[in-house]
Coordinates of C-alpha atoms in Angstrom, one line a residue:
X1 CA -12.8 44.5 185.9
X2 CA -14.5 45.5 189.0
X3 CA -12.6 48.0 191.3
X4 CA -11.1 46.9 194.6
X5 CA -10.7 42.9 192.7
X6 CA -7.3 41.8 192.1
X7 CA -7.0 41.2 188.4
X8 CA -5.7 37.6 187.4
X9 CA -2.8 36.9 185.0
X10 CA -5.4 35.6 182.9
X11 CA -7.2 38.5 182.6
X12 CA -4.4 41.0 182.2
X13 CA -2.5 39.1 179.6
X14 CA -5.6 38.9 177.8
X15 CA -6.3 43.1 178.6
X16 CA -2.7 43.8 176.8
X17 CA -3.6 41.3 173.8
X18 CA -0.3 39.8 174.4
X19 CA 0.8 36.9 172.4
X20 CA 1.1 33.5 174.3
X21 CA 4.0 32.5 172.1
X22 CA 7.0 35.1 171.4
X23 CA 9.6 34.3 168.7
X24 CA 13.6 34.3 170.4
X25 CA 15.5 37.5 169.4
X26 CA 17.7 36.7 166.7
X27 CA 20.8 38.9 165.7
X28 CA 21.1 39.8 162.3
X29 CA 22.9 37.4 160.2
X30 CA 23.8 39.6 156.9
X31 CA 27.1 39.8 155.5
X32 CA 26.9 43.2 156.6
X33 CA 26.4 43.5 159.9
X34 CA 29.5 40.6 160.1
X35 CA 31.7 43.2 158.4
X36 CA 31.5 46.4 160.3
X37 CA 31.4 43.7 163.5
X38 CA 35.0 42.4 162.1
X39 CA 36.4 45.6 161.1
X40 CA 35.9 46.8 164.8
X41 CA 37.3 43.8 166.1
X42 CA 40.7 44.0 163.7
X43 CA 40.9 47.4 164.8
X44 CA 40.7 47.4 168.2
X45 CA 43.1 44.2 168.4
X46 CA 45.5 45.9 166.5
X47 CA 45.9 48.9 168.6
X48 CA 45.6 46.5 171.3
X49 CA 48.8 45.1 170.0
X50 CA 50.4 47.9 168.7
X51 CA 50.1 49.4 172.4
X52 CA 51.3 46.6 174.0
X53 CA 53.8 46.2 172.0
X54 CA 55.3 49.9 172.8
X55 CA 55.2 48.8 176.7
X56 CA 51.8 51.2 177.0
X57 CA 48.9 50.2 179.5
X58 CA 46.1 48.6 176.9
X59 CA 43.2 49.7 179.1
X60 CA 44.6 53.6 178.5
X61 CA 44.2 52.8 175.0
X62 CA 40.3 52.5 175.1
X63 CA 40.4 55.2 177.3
X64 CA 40.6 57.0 174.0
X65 CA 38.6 54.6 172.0
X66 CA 35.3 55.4 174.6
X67 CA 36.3 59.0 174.2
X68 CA 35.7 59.0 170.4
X69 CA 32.3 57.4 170.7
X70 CA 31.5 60.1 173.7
X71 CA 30.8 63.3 170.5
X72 CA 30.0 62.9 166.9
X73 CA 32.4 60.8 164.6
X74 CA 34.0 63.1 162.1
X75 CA 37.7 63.6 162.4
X76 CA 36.8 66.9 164.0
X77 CA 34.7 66.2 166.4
X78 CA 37.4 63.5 167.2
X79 CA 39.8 65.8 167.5
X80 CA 37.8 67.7 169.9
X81 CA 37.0 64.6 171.8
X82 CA 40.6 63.7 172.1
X83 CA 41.9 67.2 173.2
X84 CA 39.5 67.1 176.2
X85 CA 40.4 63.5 177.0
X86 CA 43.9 65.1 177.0
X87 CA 43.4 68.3 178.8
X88 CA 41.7 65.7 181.1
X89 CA 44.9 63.6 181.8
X90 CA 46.7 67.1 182.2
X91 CA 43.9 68.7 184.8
X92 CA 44.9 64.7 186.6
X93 CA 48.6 65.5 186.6
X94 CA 47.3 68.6 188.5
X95 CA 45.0 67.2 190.7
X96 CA 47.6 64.8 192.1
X97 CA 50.4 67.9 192.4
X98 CA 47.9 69.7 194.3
X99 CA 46.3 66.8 196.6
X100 CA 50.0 66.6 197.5
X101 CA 50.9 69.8 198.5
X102 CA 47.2 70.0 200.6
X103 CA 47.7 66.8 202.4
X104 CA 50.0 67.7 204.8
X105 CA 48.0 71.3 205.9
X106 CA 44.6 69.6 205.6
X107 CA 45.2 65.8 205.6
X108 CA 42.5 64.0 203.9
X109 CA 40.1 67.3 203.0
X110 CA 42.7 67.8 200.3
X111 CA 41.1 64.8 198.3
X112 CA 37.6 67.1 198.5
X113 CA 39.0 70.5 198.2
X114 CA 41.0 69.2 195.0
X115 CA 38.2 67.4 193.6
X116 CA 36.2 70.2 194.2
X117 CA 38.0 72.6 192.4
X118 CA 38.7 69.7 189.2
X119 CA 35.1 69.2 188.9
X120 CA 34.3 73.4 189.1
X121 CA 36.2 73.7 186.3
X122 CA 35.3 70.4 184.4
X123 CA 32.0 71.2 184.4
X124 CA 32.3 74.9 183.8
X125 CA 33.6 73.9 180.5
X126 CA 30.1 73.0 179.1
X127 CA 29.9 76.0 177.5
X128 CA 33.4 76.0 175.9
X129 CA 31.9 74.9 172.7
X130 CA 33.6 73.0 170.7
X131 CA 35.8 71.9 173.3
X132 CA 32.9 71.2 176.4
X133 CA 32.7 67.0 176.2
X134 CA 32.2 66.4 179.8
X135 CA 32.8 62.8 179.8
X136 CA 35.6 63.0 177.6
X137 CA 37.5 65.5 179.9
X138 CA 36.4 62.9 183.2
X139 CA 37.7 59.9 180.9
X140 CA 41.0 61.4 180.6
X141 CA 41.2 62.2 184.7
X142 CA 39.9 58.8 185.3
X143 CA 43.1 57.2 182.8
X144 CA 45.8 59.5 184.8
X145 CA 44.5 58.5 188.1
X146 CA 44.1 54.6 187.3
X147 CA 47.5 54.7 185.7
X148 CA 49.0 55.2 189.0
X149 CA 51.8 56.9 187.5
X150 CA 54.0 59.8 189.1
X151 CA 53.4 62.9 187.7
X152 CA 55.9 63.3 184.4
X153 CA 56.3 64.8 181.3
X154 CA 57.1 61.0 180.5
X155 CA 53.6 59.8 182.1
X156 CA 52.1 62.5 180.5
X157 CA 53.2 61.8 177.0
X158 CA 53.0 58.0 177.3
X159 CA 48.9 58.5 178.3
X160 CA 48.4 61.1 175.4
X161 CA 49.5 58.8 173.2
X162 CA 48.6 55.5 174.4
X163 CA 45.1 56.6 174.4
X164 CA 45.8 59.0 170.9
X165 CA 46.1 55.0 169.3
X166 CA 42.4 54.3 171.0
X167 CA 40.7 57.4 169.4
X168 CA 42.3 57.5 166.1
X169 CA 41.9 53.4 166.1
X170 CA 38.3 53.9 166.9
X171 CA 37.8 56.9 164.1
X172 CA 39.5 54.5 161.9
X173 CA 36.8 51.7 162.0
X174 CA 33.8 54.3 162.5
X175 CA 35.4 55.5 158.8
X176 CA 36.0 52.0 157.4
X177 CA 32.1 50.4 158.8
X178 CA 30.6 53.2 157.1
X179 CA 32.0 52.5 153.7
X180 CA 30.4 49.6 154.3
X181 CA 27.4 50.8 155.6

């Protein structure tokens, strides 16, 4: 090709030797993959259930089920996860206490100053090994705040275990999919 010249699609299809007829992705069709895909779906529609059932907010409950899949998969690296999820929907309990205390000194700079402060410490806890999961700890302030619930020792214990059924629930099918695998 000469330079300055505008290359045609001719030209660069035939350059990057691609093949004028693709074949269609196709999902895997094995026995296999069907199971672990079921066991996930059973599981997550029974703690779907079993929350609901209890009154609690089903979304809260894959607030924990994300959280397990946001570390590694043993039971204590779920552990882990779920303690910073929780310490999460505590440091949200906090962050509302506090926004409401600012608001009328500062008006609206109480939302900053708070979430300044929240995310200082959030993400100073990187190095809090084993318990520095970032997005675990943001999942559990993002469940307290999207609950819309008053600060409580009730709230409080309802979103700890509401979404305690989402990360054992997900630990539970990891376990069962890889005695499949």
């Amino acid at each position: 090709m000469k330079a300055g010249r505008h290359p045609s699609v001719k030209q660069l299809k035939s350059e990057i030797d691609m093949p004028s007829n693709t074949k269609a992705f196709t999902l895997p069709q094995t026995a296999k993959f069907n199971v672990i895909t079921v066991i996930a779906a059973v599981t997550a529609a029974l703690a779907a259930t079993s929350s609901a059932s209890l009154g609690w907010p089903v979304w809260a409950m894959f607030m924990g089920w994300v959280a397990f899949f946001t570390r590694g998969h043993s039971a204590k690296e779920a552990i882990y996860s779920y303690l910073c999820l929780a310490s999460g929907i505590v440091m949200g309990v906090g962050a509302v206490l506090a926004v409401g205390a600012l608001l009328p000194l500062i008006g609206p700079f109480a939302f900053g100053a708070v979430v300044f402060v929240v995310a200082m410490i959030v993400v100073s806890l990187r190095v809090a090994a084993p318990l520095n999961n970032i997005p675990a700890y943001f999942l559990g302030l993002i469940t307290f705040f999207a609950a819309h619930m008053e600060p409580s020792i009730l709230a409080v214990s309802e979103l700890l275990s509401v979404s305690g059924v989402g990360s054992f629930a997900a630990w539970l099918a990891h376990r069962l999919q890889g005695k499949v695998s």
